[in-house]
Coordinates of C-alpha atoms in Angstrom, one line a residue:
Chain A
M1068 CA -96.0 -67.6 38.0
E1069 CA -98.7 -69.0 35.8
H1070 CA -102.5 -67.7 37.5
E1071 CA -99.8 -64.1 36.9
G1072 CA -99.3 -64.8 33.7
R1073 CA -103.5 -65.7 33.0
S1074 CA -104.4 -62.3 34.7
R1075 CA -101.6 -60.5 33.4
S1076 CA -103.0 -61.3 29.9
R1077 CA -106.2 -60.4 30.5
W1078 CA -105.4 -57.2 31.8
G1079 CA -103.6 -57.7 27.6
G1080 CA -107.4 -57.8 26.2
I1081 CA -108.5 -55.2 27.7
V1082 CA -105.7 -52.7 25.8
V1083 CA -105.7 -55.6 22.9
L1084 CA -109.6 -53.5 22.7
M1085 CA -109.5 -50.5 23.3
V1086 CA -106.7 -50.7 20.9
L1087 CA -109.2 -51.9 18.3
V1088 CA -111.9 -49.6 19.5
L1089 CA -109.6 -46.7 18.6
L1090 CA -109.3 -48.5 15.3
V1091 CA -112.6 -48.7 14.8
V1092 CA -113.6 -45.8 16.0
A1093 CA -111.3 -43.7 13.7
G1094 CA -112.3 -46.1 10.4
R1095 CA -115.9 -44.3 11.2
Y1096 CA -114.5 -41.0 11.7
L1097 CA -112.3 -40.7 7.9
L1098 CA -115.2 -42.2 5.7
G1099 CA -118.4 -41.7 4.9
R1100 CA -120.4 -40.3 1.8
T1101 CA -120.3 -37.2 -0.4
I1102 CA -122.5 -36.3 -2.8
G1103 CA -120.2 -36.7 -6.1
D1104 CA -120.2 -33.5 -8.6
G1105 CA -122.9 -35.1 -11.4
G1106 CA -125.5 -35.6 -7.8
E1107 CA -124.0 -38.9 -7.0
T1108 CA -123.1 -39.8 -3.7
M1109 CA -119.6 -41.5 -2.9
I1110 CA -118.1 -43.7 -0.6
R1111 CA -115.4 -41.2 0.4
F1112 CA -112.5 -41.7 2.7
G1113 CA -110.1 -39.1 4.6
I1114 CA -109.6 -36.3 7.0
P1115 CA -113.6 -34.0 7.5
T1116 CA -113.9 -30.7 6.6
G1117 CA -116.3 -27.7 8.1
T1118 CA -119.8 -29.0 9.8
V1119 CA -119.2 -32.6 8.5
I1120 CA -116.8 -32.8 11.5
D1121 CA -119.4 -32.8 14.0
L1122 CA -122.0 -34.9 12.7
R1123 CA -120.1 -37.9 12.1
I1124 CA -117.7 -37.8 16.1
S1125 CA -121.7 -37.1 16.6
A1126 CA -122.7 -40.0 14.8
I1127 CA -119.6 -42.1 16.6
L1128 CA -120.8 -40.8 19.9
S1129 CA -124.4 -42.2 19.7
G1130 CA -123.5 -45.3 18.0
F1131 CA -120.4 -45.7 20.3
I1132 CA -123.1 -44.7 24.1
A1133 CA -125.9 -47.8 22.7
G1134 CA -123.6 -50.2 21.6
S1135 CA -122.1 -49.6 24.9
A1136 CA -125.4 -49.7 26.8
L1137 CA -126.9 -52.7 24.7
G1138 CA -122.8 -54.3 26.1
L1139 CA -123.8 -53.5 28.7
S1140 CA -127.5 -55.0 28.9
G1141 CA -127.0 -58.2 27.5
L1142 CA -124.4 -58.7 29.5
A1143 CA -126.9 -57.9 32.4
F1144 CA -129.0 -60.4 30.8
Q1145 CA -127.0 -63.0 30.5
V1146 CA -126.0 -62.7 34.4
L1147 CA -129.4 -62.9 35.1
L1148 CA -131.3 -66.0 33.1
R1149 CA -127.3 -67.9 33.6
N1150 CA -127.6 -68.1 29.8
P1151 CA -125.0 -67.4 27.6
L1152 CA -127.6 -66.7 24.6
A1153 CA -130.1 -64.2 26.6
S1154 CA -130.9 -60.6 25.3
P1155 CA -133.1 -57.2 25.9
W1156 CA -135.0 -58.9 23.2
V1157 CA -135.4 -62.0 25.5
L1158 CA -137.4 -60.1 28.4
G1159 CA -139.3 -58.7 25.1
V1160 CA -137.5 -54.8 26.6
S1161 CA -136.2 -54.4 23.7
S1162 CA -140.0 -54.8 21.4
G1163 CA -141.0 -52.1 24.8
A1164 CA -139.3 -49.7 24.1
G1165 CA -139.9 -49.7 20.2
F1166 CA -143.4 -49.5 20.8
G1167 CA -143.5 -47.5 22.5
I1168 CA -141.5 -44.2 20.8
L1169 CA -144.0 -45.6 17.5
L1170 CA -147.2 -45.6 19.7
A1171 CA -146.3 -41.1 20.5
S1172 CA -145.4 -41.2 17.0
W1173 CA -149.4 -41.9 16.3
L1174 CA -150.7 -40.4 18.8
A1175 CA -148.5 -37.2 17.9
G1176 CA -150.4 -37.4 14.3
L1177 CA -154.2 -37.4 15.2
G1178 CA -155.0 -34.4 16.2
G1179 CA -156.3 -32.4 19.5
V1180 CA -155.6 -33.7 23.4
W1181 CA -153.7 -36.8 22.3
A1182 CA -151.3 -35.0 19.5
V1183 CA -150.2 -33.3 22.5
I1184 CA -149.6 -36.4 24.4
G1185 CA -147.1 -37.8 21.0
A1186 CA -145.2 -34.3 20.9
W1187 CA -144.6 -34.9 24.8
A1188 CA -144.0 -38.3 24.8
L1189 CA -141.4 -38.2 21.5
W1190 CA -139.8 -35.0 23.7
G1191 CA -136.1 -35.8 23.9
A1192 CA -135.5 -37.8 20.5
G1193 CA -138.3 -40.4 22.2
L1194 CA -136.8 -40.9 25.9
P1195 CA -140.1 -40.8 27.3
A1196 CA -142.1 -42.9 24.9
A1197 CA -138.9 -45.8 25.4
A1198 CA -139.0 -45.7 29.0
A1199 CA -142.3 -45.5 28.7
G1200 CA -142.6 -48.5 26.6
A1201 CA -139.8 -50.7 28.2
I1202 CA -140.7 -50.3 32.0
A1203 CA -144.1 -52.0 30.9
A1204 CA -142.1 -54.5 29.9
I1205 CA -140.6 -55.0 32.9
L1206 CA -143.5 -54.1 34.8
V1207 CA -145.6 -56.4 33.0
V1208 CA -142.6 -59.6 33.0
G1209 CA -141.4 -59.2 36.0
G1210 CA -145.2 -58.6 37.5
V1211 CA -145.6 -62.4 36.2
A1212 CA -142.9 -63.9 37.3
R1213 CA -143.2 -62.9 40.4
R1214 CA -146.0 -64.0 40.7
L1215 CA -144.6 -67.6 39.5
G1216 CA -142.7 -67.2 42.7
G1217 CA -139.7 -65.0 41.5
F1218 CA -137.2 -64.2 39.6
D1219 CA -137.2 -67.6 38.2
P1220 CA -134.5 -67.7 34.4
V1221 CA -136.9 -70.1 32.3
G1222 CA -140.4 -68.0 34.4
L1223 CA -138.9 -64.6 32.3
V1224 CA -137.8 -66.2 29.5
L1225 CA -141.5 -68.0 29.7
C1226 CA -143.4 -64.3 30.0
G1227 CA -140.4 -62.3 28.4
V1228 CA -140.8 -64.2 24.8
I1229 CA -144.6 -64.0 25.3
V1230 CA -144.3 -59.5 26.4
G1231 CA -142.2 -58.9 23.0
A1232 CA -144.2 -61.4 20.6
V1233 CA -147.6 -59.2 21.9
F1234 CA -145.6 -55.6 22.0
G1235 CA -144.6 -56.8 18.4
A1236 CA -148.0 -56.8 17.2
A1237 CA -148.8 -53.8 19.0
T1238 CA -146.1 -53.1 16.7
M1239 CA -147.3 -54.1 13.6
L1240 CA -151.4 -53.1 14.7
V1241 CA -149.4 -49.5 15.0
Q1242 CA -148.4 -49.3 11.6
H1243 CA -151.4 -51.0 10.3
L1244 CA -153.2 -48.0 11.3
V1245 CA -150.9 -44.7 11.0
P1246 CA -151.3 -43.3 6.8
N1247 CA -148.9 -44.8 4.4
G1248 CA -146.7 -41.6 4.2
V1249 CA -145.7 -42.7 8.2
R1250 CA -145.5 -45.8 7.4
G1251 CA -142.4 -46.3 5.7
D1252 CA -140.4 -43.7 8.7
I1253 CA -141.7 -46.5 11.2
V1254 CA -139.6 -49.2 8.8
A1255 CA -136.9 -47.3 8.5
W1256 CA -137.2 -46.5 12.0
M1257 CA -137.3 -50.1 13.0
M1258 CA -134.3 -51.2 11.5
G1259 CA -131.7 -48.8 13.3
R1260 CA -130.6 -45.5 12.2
I1261 CA -127.4 -43.6 13.9
P1262 CA -128.1 -40.2 13.9
E1263 CA -125.5 -37.6 12.9
L1264 CA -127.2 -34.9 14.9
S1265 CA -128.0 -36.1 18.3
P1266 CA -128.5 -33.8 21.7
A1267 CA -126.4 -33.0 23.8
W1268 CA -127.7 -34.1 26.5
M1269 CA -128.5 -37.2 25.5
L1270 CA -124.8 -38.3 24.7
W1271 CA -123.5 -36.5 27.7
G1272 CA -126.6 -38.3 29.6
G1273 CA -126.0 -41.4 28.0
A1274 CA -122.2 -41.4 28.7
V1275 CA -122.6 -40.3 32.2
M1276 CA -125.3 -43.5 33.0
V1277 CA -123.3 -46.5 31.0
V1278 CA -120.0 -45.4 32.5
G1279 CA -121.6 -45.1 35.7
I1280 CA -123.2 -49.0 35.3
G1281 CA -120.1 -50.0 34.0
L1282 CA -118.3 -48.7 37.5
L1283 CA -120.6 -50.7 39.2
G1284 CA -120.7 -53.6 37.6
V1285 CA -117.2 -53.6 38.0
L1286 CA -117.8 -53.1 42.0
K1287 CA -120.3 -56.0 42.3
S1288 CA -118.2 -58.2 39.7
P1289 CA -117.3 -60.2 43.2
Q1290 CA -120.9 -60.8 43.1
L1291 CA -122.1 -61.3 39.6
D1292 CA -119.5 -63.8 39.2
A1293 CA -120.9 -66.0 42.1
A1294 CA -124.3 -65.6 40.6
C1295 CA -123.2 -68.1 38.0
L1296 CA -123.9 -70.8 39.9
T1297 CA -126.6 -72.6 40.5
E1298 CA -128.9 -71.1 42.1
D1299 CA -128.9 -73.0 45.7
E1300 CA -124.9 -72.5 45.4
A1301 CA -125.5 -68.9 44.9
R1302 CA -126.9 -68.4 48.2
S1303 CA -125.6 -70.8 50.2
V1304 CA -122.0 -68.7 49.5
G1305 CA -123.6 -65.5 50.5
V1306 CA -125.2 -64.0 47.3
P1307 CA -128.3 -61.8 48.0
I1308 CA -129.2 -63.9 44.1
D1309 CA -132.8 -61.7 44.2
A1310 CA -132.1 -58.3 44.8
L1311 CA -129.5 -58.8 42.6
R1312 CA -131.4 -59.9 40.4
R1313 CA -134.1 -57.3 40.9
S1314 CA -131.2 -54.8 39.8
L1315 CA -130.2 -57.2 36.9
F1316 CA -133.8 -56.8 35.4
V1317 CA -134.1 -52.9 36.2
T1318 CA -130.5 -52.1 35.0
G1319 CA -131.3 -53.9 31.3
G1320 CA -133.9 -52.4 31.1
L1321 CA -133.1 -49.2 31.5
L1322 CA -129.4 -49.3 29.6
A1323 CA -131.9 -50.7 26.3
A1324 CA -134.3 -48.4 26.8
V1325 CA -131.8 -45.8 25.9
A1326 CA -130.3 -47.3 23.4
V1327 CA -133.5 -47.7 21.3
C1328 CA -133.9 -44.6 21.7
M1329 CA -131.3 -43.5 20.7
V1330 CA -130.4 -45.7 17.5
G1331 CA -134.3 -47.7 17.0
P1332 CA -134.4 -51.5 17.8
I1333 CA -130.5 -52.5 16.8
A1334 CA -130.1 -56.6 17.4
F1335 CA -127.9 -59.1 18.3
V1336 CA -125.0 -56.7 19.7
G1337 CA -126.7 -56.7 22.8
L1338 CA -126.1 -61.1 22.6
L1339 CA -122.9 -60.4 21.1
S1340 CA -121.0 -58.2 22.5
P1341 CA -120.7 -59.6 25.8
H1342 CA -119.4 -63.4 23.9
A1343 CA -116.7 -61.4 22.4
A1344 CA -115.3 -59.8 26.1
R1345 CA -115.9 -62.9 26.9
L1346 CA -113.4 -64.5 24.3
V1347 CA -110.7 -61.6 24.9
V1348 CA -110.9 -61.1 28.4
G1349 CA -112.3 -63.8 30.5
P1350 CA -116.1 -65.1 32.9
R1351 CA -114.6 -62.5 35.3
H1352 CA -116.8 -59.4 35.3
R1353 CA -114.3 -57.2 36.7
L1354 CA -113.0 -57.3 33.0
L1355 CA -116.2 -58.5 31.8
V1356 CA -118.2 -55.6 32.4
P1357 CA -116.0 -53.2 30.8
A1358 CA -115.0 -55.5 28.5
S1359 CA -118.7 -55.5 27.3
L1360 CA -118.5 -52.1 26.8
L1361 CA -115.9 -51.2 24.7
A1362 CA -117.2 -54.0 22.8
G1363 CA -120.8 -53.3 22.7
G1364 CA -119.6 -50.1 21.6
G1365 CA -116.6 -51.0 18.8
V1366 CA -119.2 -53.0 17.7
L1367 CA -122.3 -50.5 16.9
V1368 CA -119.0 -47.9 16.3
F1369 CA -118.1 -50.5 13.7
A1370 CA -121.2 -51.1 11.6
D1371 CA -121.8 -47.9 11.2
A1372 CA -118.8 -47.7 9.1
V1373 CA -120.2 -50.9 7.2
R1374 CA -122.8 -49.2 5.8
Q1375 CA -121.0 -46.5 4.6
L1376 CA -119.8 -49.0 2.5
V1377 CA -122.2 -50.9 1.5
D1378 CA -125.7 -49.5 -1.0
L1379 CA -127.7 -51.7 -3.2
G1380 CA -129.0 -49.2 -4.9
G1381 CA -131.3 -47.7 -1.9
G1382 CA -129.4 -45.3 0.1
R1383 CA -126.6 -46.7 2.6
L1384 CA -127.9 -50.0 5.1
P1385 CA -129.9 -50.4 7.9
V1386 CA -127.3 -50.1 10.7
G1387 CA -129.9 -52.7 11.8
V1388 CA -129.4 -54.5 9.2
V1389 CA -125.6 -55.4 9.3
T1390 CA -125.6 -56.1 12.6
A1391 CA -128.5 -58.9 12.0
M1392 CA -127.1 -60.4 8.3
V1393 CA -123.7 -59.7 10.7
G1394 CA -124.8 -61.7 14.4
G1395 CA -127.0 -63.5 12.5
P1396 CA -125.1 -66.6 11.5
I1397 CA -122.9 -65.9 14.6
F1398 CA -125.0 -66.3 17.1
L1399 CA -126.7 -69.7 14.6
A1400 CA -122.1 -70.9 14.8
L1401 CA -122.9 -69.8 19.2
L1402 CA -125.7 -72.0 19.9
L1403 CA -123.8 -75.4 17.6
R1404 CA -120.1 -74.7 19.5
G1405 CA -122.5 -74.7 23.2
R1406 CA -124.2 -78.2 21.9
A1407 CA -120.9 -79.4 20.5
G1408 CA -119.4 -78.8 24.2
S1409 CA -122.2 -80.0 26.0
Chain B
M465 CA -122.4 -73.6 67.5
S466 CA -125.8 -75.2 66.6
L467 CA -127.9 -75.9 63.7
E468 CA -131.6 -77.6 64.8
V469 CA -134.8 -77.4 62.7
H470 CA -137.8 -77.9 65.4
G471 CA -141.8 -79.0 64.1
L472 CA -140.4 -78.0 60.8
S473 CA -143.3 -78.4 58.1
V474 CA -143.4 -78.4 54.4
A475 CA -145.8 -78.1 51.6
F476 CA -145.5 -78.0 47.5
G477 CA -149.8 -77.9 47.0
S478 CA -151.7 -80.5 48.5
I479 CA -148.6 -82.4 48.9
V480 CA -146.8 -82.3 51.9
A481 CA -142.8 -83.4 51.9
L482 CA -142.1 -82.7 55.7
D483 CA -144.0 -82.5 58.2
E484 CA -143.2 -81.2 62.0
V485 CA -139.7 -82.5 61.4
S486 CA -137.3 -81.2 64.8
L487 CA -133.9 -82.6 65.1
S488 CA -130.5 -81.2 65.6
L489 CA -127.2 -81.3 63.8
R490 CA -123.7 -81.6 65.9
P491 CA -120.5 -80.3 65.5
G492 CA -118.0 -82.8 64.9
E493 CA -120.8 -85.8 63.9
V494 CA -121.6 -86.7 60.8
T495 CA -125.0 -86.7 60.9
A496 CA -126.8 -89.1 57.4
V497 CA -130.3 -88.6 57.0
L498 CA -131.9 -91.3 55.0
G499 CA -136.0 -92.4 53.9
P500 CA -137.0 -94.0 50.2
N501 CA -137.2 -91.3 47.4
A502 CA -140.0 -88.7 48.1
A503 CA -139.2 -89.2 51.6
G504 CA -138.0 -85.7 52.0
K505 CA -134.8 -85.2 52.7
S506 CA -133.6 -83.3 50.4
T507 CA -136.0 -80.8 51.4
L508 CA -135.0 -80.6 54.3
L509 CA -131.6 -79.7 53.9
R510 CA -132.5 -76.9 51.5
A511 CA -134.5 -76.3 54.7
M512 CA -131.9 -76.4 57.0
A513 CA -130.0 -74.3 54.5
G514 CA -132.3 -71.6 54.5
L515 CA -132.7 -72.3 51.0
Q516 CA -136.4 -73.7 51.2
S517 CA -139.4 -71.1 52.9
V518 CA -141.1 -73.4 54.8
D519 CA -144.3 -73.2 55.8
G520 CA -144.5 -73.8 59.5
G521 CA -142.1 -74.6 62.0
R522 CA -138.6 -72.7 63.2
V523 CA -134.5 -73.6 62.2
V524 CA -132.0 -72.0 64.5
L525 CA -128.3 -71.2 63.1
D526 CA -126.9 -70.6 66.8
G527 CA -129.5 -69.2 69.1
R528 CA -131.1 -67.5 66.2
E529 CA -133.0 -67.9 63.5
I530 CA -131.8 -68.2 60.6
D531 CA -133.6 -66.0 58.5
E532 CA -132.7 -63.5 61.1
H533 CA -128.8 -63.4 60.5
P534 CA -126.9 -60.9 57.1
I535 CA -126.6 -63.6 54.1
G536 CA -122.9 -62.8 55.4
L537 CA -122.3 -63.5 58.5
R538 CA -124.8 -66.7 57.6
A539 CA -122.9 -67.6 54.8
R540 CA -119.6 -68.2 57.2
R541 CA -121.8 -70.3 59.2
L542 CA -122.8 -73.1 56.9
C543 CA -123.0 -74.0 53.7
Y544 CA -124.9 -76.5 51.2
L545 CA -123.6 -78.0 48.6
P546 CA -126.2 -79.8 46.0
Q547 CA -126.0 -83.4 44.2
Q548 CA -125.2 -81.2 40.8
P549 CA -122.7 -78.5 40.8
D550 CA -122.8 -76.2 38.1
V551 CA -121.2 -73.0 36.8
V552 CA -121.8 -71.2 33.7
G553 CA -119.0 -69.1 32.2
P554 CA -115.8 -70.7 31.3
F555 CA -114.9 -70.6 34.7
R556 CA -111.0 -72.1 36.3
V557 CA -111.3 -74.6 39.2
G558 CA -109.4 -72.1 41.6
D559 CA -112.1 -69.0 39.9
V560 CA -115.3 -71.6 41.2
V561 CA -113.2 -72.5 44.6
G562 CA -112.7 -68.6 45.5
F563 CA -116.3 -67.7 44.9
G564 CA -116.2 -69.0 49.2
G565 CA -114.2 -66.3 49.8
L566 CA -117.3 -64.0 49.3
A567 CA -118.8 -63.5 52.3
W568 CA -115.3 -62.5 53.6
R569 CA -115.3 -59.2 51.4
G570 CA -112.7 -60.8 49.5
S571 CA -109.5 -61.6 52.6
R572 CA -110.6 -65.6 51.9
R573 CA -110.0 -65.6 47.5
G574 CA -106.4 -64.8 47.6
S575 CA -104.7 -67.5 45.2
K576 CA -102.4 -68.9 48.2
A577 CA -106.4 -70.3 50.2
V578 CA -107.0 -71.6 47.0
R579 CA -104.5 -73.4 46.6
E580 CA -104.2 -74.4 49.9
A581 CA -108.3 -75.6 49.7
L582 CA -106.9 -77.6 46.5
A583 CA -104.5 -79.2 47.8
M584 CA -106.8 -80.3 51.3
V585 CA -109.2 -81.9 48.7
G586 CA -106.6 -83.5 46.6
L587 CA -106.9 -81.1 43.5
P588 CA -103.4 -79.3 44.0
H589 CA -102.0 -78.7 40.9
D590 CA -106.1 -78.2 38.8
E591 CA -106.5 -74.9 39.9
H592 CA -105.4 -73.1 36.2
R593 CA -107.9 -75.8 34.9
L594 CA -111.4 -75.0 33.2
Y595 CA -114.4 -76.2 35.5
H596 CA -116.4 -78.1 32.7
E597 CA -113.8 -80.1 31.9
L598 CA -114.6 -82.2 36.0
S599 CA -116.1 -85.1 36.4
V600 CA -119.3 -84.9 38.1
G601 CA -116.9 -86.3 41.5
Q602 CA -113.9 -83.8 40.8
R603 CA -116.8 -81.5 41.2
Q604 CA -117.7 -82.6 44.9
R605 CA -114.5 -82.2 45.9
V606 CA -114.2 -78.6 43.9
S607 CA -117.1 -77.8 46.1
L608 CA -115.4 -79.4 49.8
A609 CA -111.9 -76.9 48.4
R610 CA -115.0 -74.0 48.4
A611 CA -116.5 -74.8 51.3
V612 CA -113.4 -75.3 53.8
L613 CA -112.8 -71.6 51.7
Q614 CA -116.1 -70.6 52.5
L615 CA -116.9 -71.4 56.5
G616 CA -112.3 -70.7 57.8
D617 CA -111.7 -73.7 60.9
A618 CA -115.8 -74.5 61.8
G619 CA -119.4 -74.2 60.1
W620 CA -122.1 -76.8 59.0
M621 CA -121.9 -78.5 55.4
L622 CA -125.6 -79.8 54.6
L623 CA -124.0 -82.0 51.5
D624 CA -127.0 -83.0 49.2
E625 CA -126.1 -87.2 47.9
P626 CA -122.8 -85.9 47.4
L627 CA -122.0 -90.1 46.4
S628 CA -124.5 -90.5 44.0
A629 CA -123.3 -91.3 40.3
Q630 CA -119.2 -92.1 41.6
D631 CA -117.4 -94.9 40.1
P632 CA -116.2 -96.4 43.7
G633 CA -112.6 -94.9 43.7
E634 CA -113.5 -91.3 43.7
A635 CA -116.5 -92.6 46.6
S636 CA -113.5 -93.4 48.6
R637 CA -111.4 -90.2 48.0
L638 CA -114.5 -88.9 49.2
L639 CA -116.2 -91.0 52.3
H640 CA -112.6 -89.7 53.3
L641 CA -113.0 -86.2 52.5
L642 CA -115.5 -86.2 54.8
A643 CA -114.2 -87.8 57.8
G644 CA -111.6 -85.3 57.7
L645 CA -113.9 -82.3 57.8
R646 CA -115.7 -83.9 60.7
D647 CA -112.6 -84.6 62.5
R648 CA -111.4 -80.4 61.8
G649 CA -114.5 -79.8 64.4
H650 CA -116.9 -78.5 61.4
G651 CA -121.3 -80.6 61.2
L652 CA -121.5 -82.5 58.7
G653 CA -125.8 -82.9 56.8
L654 CA -125.9 -85.2 54.7
V655 CA -128.7 -87.3 52.7
V656 CA -127.8 -90.9 51.1
H657 CA -129.2 -93.3 49.8
D658 CA -126.4 -96.2 50.2
P659 CA -127.4 -97.0 54.0
S660 CA -123.6 -98.8 53.5
V661 CA -122.3 -95.6 53.1
A662 CA -124.0 -94.1 56.1
W663 CA -122.4 -97.0 57.9
A664 CA -119.2 -95.9 56.7
L665 CA -119.3 -92.6 58.0
A666 CA -122.3 -91.6 60.2
D667 CA -122.1 -91.2 63.5
R668 CA -125.9 -90.5 63.3
V669 CA -128.5 -91.7 60.9
V670 CA -132.4 -90.2 61.7
V671 CA -135.0 -91.6 58.6
L672 CA -137.6 -89.6 56.9
Q673 CA -140.3 -91.5 55.5
G674 CA -143.1 -89.7 53.6
G675 CA -141.9 -86.7 55.6
R676 CA -141.6 -86.9 58.5
L677 CA -138.4 -87.8 60.5
V678 CA -139.4 -92.0 62.0
E679 CA -136.5 -93.0 63.4
E680 CA -133.1 -90.6 64.7
G681 CA -130.2 -92.6 67.4
A682 CA -126.8 -93.7 66.5
R683 CA -125.7 -95.7 63.4
E684 CA -125.6 -99.2 65.3
E685 CA -129.3 -98.6 66.0
V686 CA -130.6 -97.1 63.1
L687 CA -128.9 -98.9 61.0
E688 CA -130.7 -102.6 62.0
P689 CA -130.8 -105.2 58.9
G690 CA -134.9 -105.3 60.6
R691 CA -135.7 -101.8 60.6
L692 CA -134.2 -101.1 57.2
E693 CA -136.2 -103.9 56.1
S694 CA -139.3 -101.5 57.4
I695 CA -138.4 -98.7 56.0
Y696 CA -137.4 -99.9 52.3
G697 CA -139.3 -102.8 51.7
V698 CA -136.4 -105.1 50.4
R699 CA -133.9 -107.8 52.9
F700 CA -130.9 -106.6 54.1
Q701 CA -128.0 -108.7 55.4
M702 CA -124.9 -107.2 57.7
G703 CA -122.3 -107.5 55.9
P704 CA -118.3 -106.5 57.5
M705 CA -118.9 -102.9 55.6
G706 CA -122.6 -102.7 57.0
P707 CA -125.6 -103.1 55.9
V708 CA -126.6 -105.0 51.8
P709 CA -129.5 -104.6 50.6
M710 CA -130.2 -108.3 49.2
L711 CA -131.2 -107.9 45.5
R712 CA -132.9 -110.7 43.5
D713 CA -130.7 -112.0 41.0
A714 CA -132.3 -110.6 37.9
S715 CA -129.8 -112.0 34.7
A716 CA -131.7 -115.6 35.3

């Protein structure tokens, strides 16, 4: 009876999450900025009209899909590394994707054949460039970790931190090389942005990918659960741990690349969403996978709504600033709570 | 039902952990693996479970090389229980026991099977407790419950120092449980440090020293004080509960 009660309450948690996400989406749909009669920007809360409807829906879909991708990516890396504080940043995947886009932007400004390559890599909001950067990070981290003896969590984290630092330095190098005007665009992109007009194919493609991987995660949930045991125990109960880790590594990396492509390098959503989901539905992946998807999407749309409300004189806050300023303290609180718990 | 190793060799760089070790476990029997620190006991156990890559030799489970068994089928026949079981995340005790049903595609993951396994190891009311609230001894019992669910009627259980870090009461309960599992037909292989534990439980004893198997036989033969002295470099005397090391009184 008690077990049935707990199971019901966890399904209830999914329903609560869905309701929260719907409220956040509704809030973002109604919330925006408008130009006043005197040319000043004002917060406007109300039902949008005309072309604004399409802009709002596109922004909500972009934010939700990218946030969902980050939530699932974070969950994949947390299972892969057996560490609840892991995120796409830990393995350098987000840094790699970001560097790919910036490198392509720089090449596009050089002229000649480089410009052609840069323009091609920036096709579709920079998907080829972001994917190439993320895949490069995956190949380097995965290759080095393999030579260290397999997909061992400690080896992966060590390689990921180094690769992330190298991509970070390379990103700064590109910033140094580009003209001043472009540098401003790059800085703005690195702070994250939720586009109000995304191509339909990208929204559809992102949605299909996120939902497909989410369903796959639910199907594989018994293995994901048992993979939380120690490595030897997981193997012993029948988890094909090497194949599972490879899949988590590649899937988590691709999801992070798609998210970077859509909204730029946004921190903390991939870390915090699985945590929030775990608090609501517990650790079993049958519910945790869809809950992380919902939480990731909801958190990013919520951050996008918050930034509409804050203007410190330079226009709306960049969404990456909102997620980092809220997510950073929450991360530290989680760290302290984990230390106290242990 | 058989589990054998033939000429097993494992090296970590220049350090030889196992040197051509051959051994077979028997169903319905407890085989204790003894030896000084760094003798290769845990490496042998992990290799027998298919968890340790080997440099030479073979591990044969039910007539086939262990790596030739699909991982799910292997899990139905053999399980490994580490010294420090753990799980990441706020899982309940019932969840962790239920993982033992993975290889059975969920048919043994039901609440009833989990409750029965927990009752068998003396934790009938702990299904919904958080796993992290348990003591190390209770975690060992949860691992045993999972192993029962995983193996079904009979299989091989390989346990790495299951009684280390246990208070006498918990150690006694675990010994009783392990003896019960042997009586149900399971074949047990366990690494132990304390010869008196091997005396209390084992049918056969093997001794490793420097990666080589140096003694093998019935417990009465191997756990003889003179032999133990040559292995550990300390004198033993035979008490009513088996061989006991004669430790010097260092309190003076």
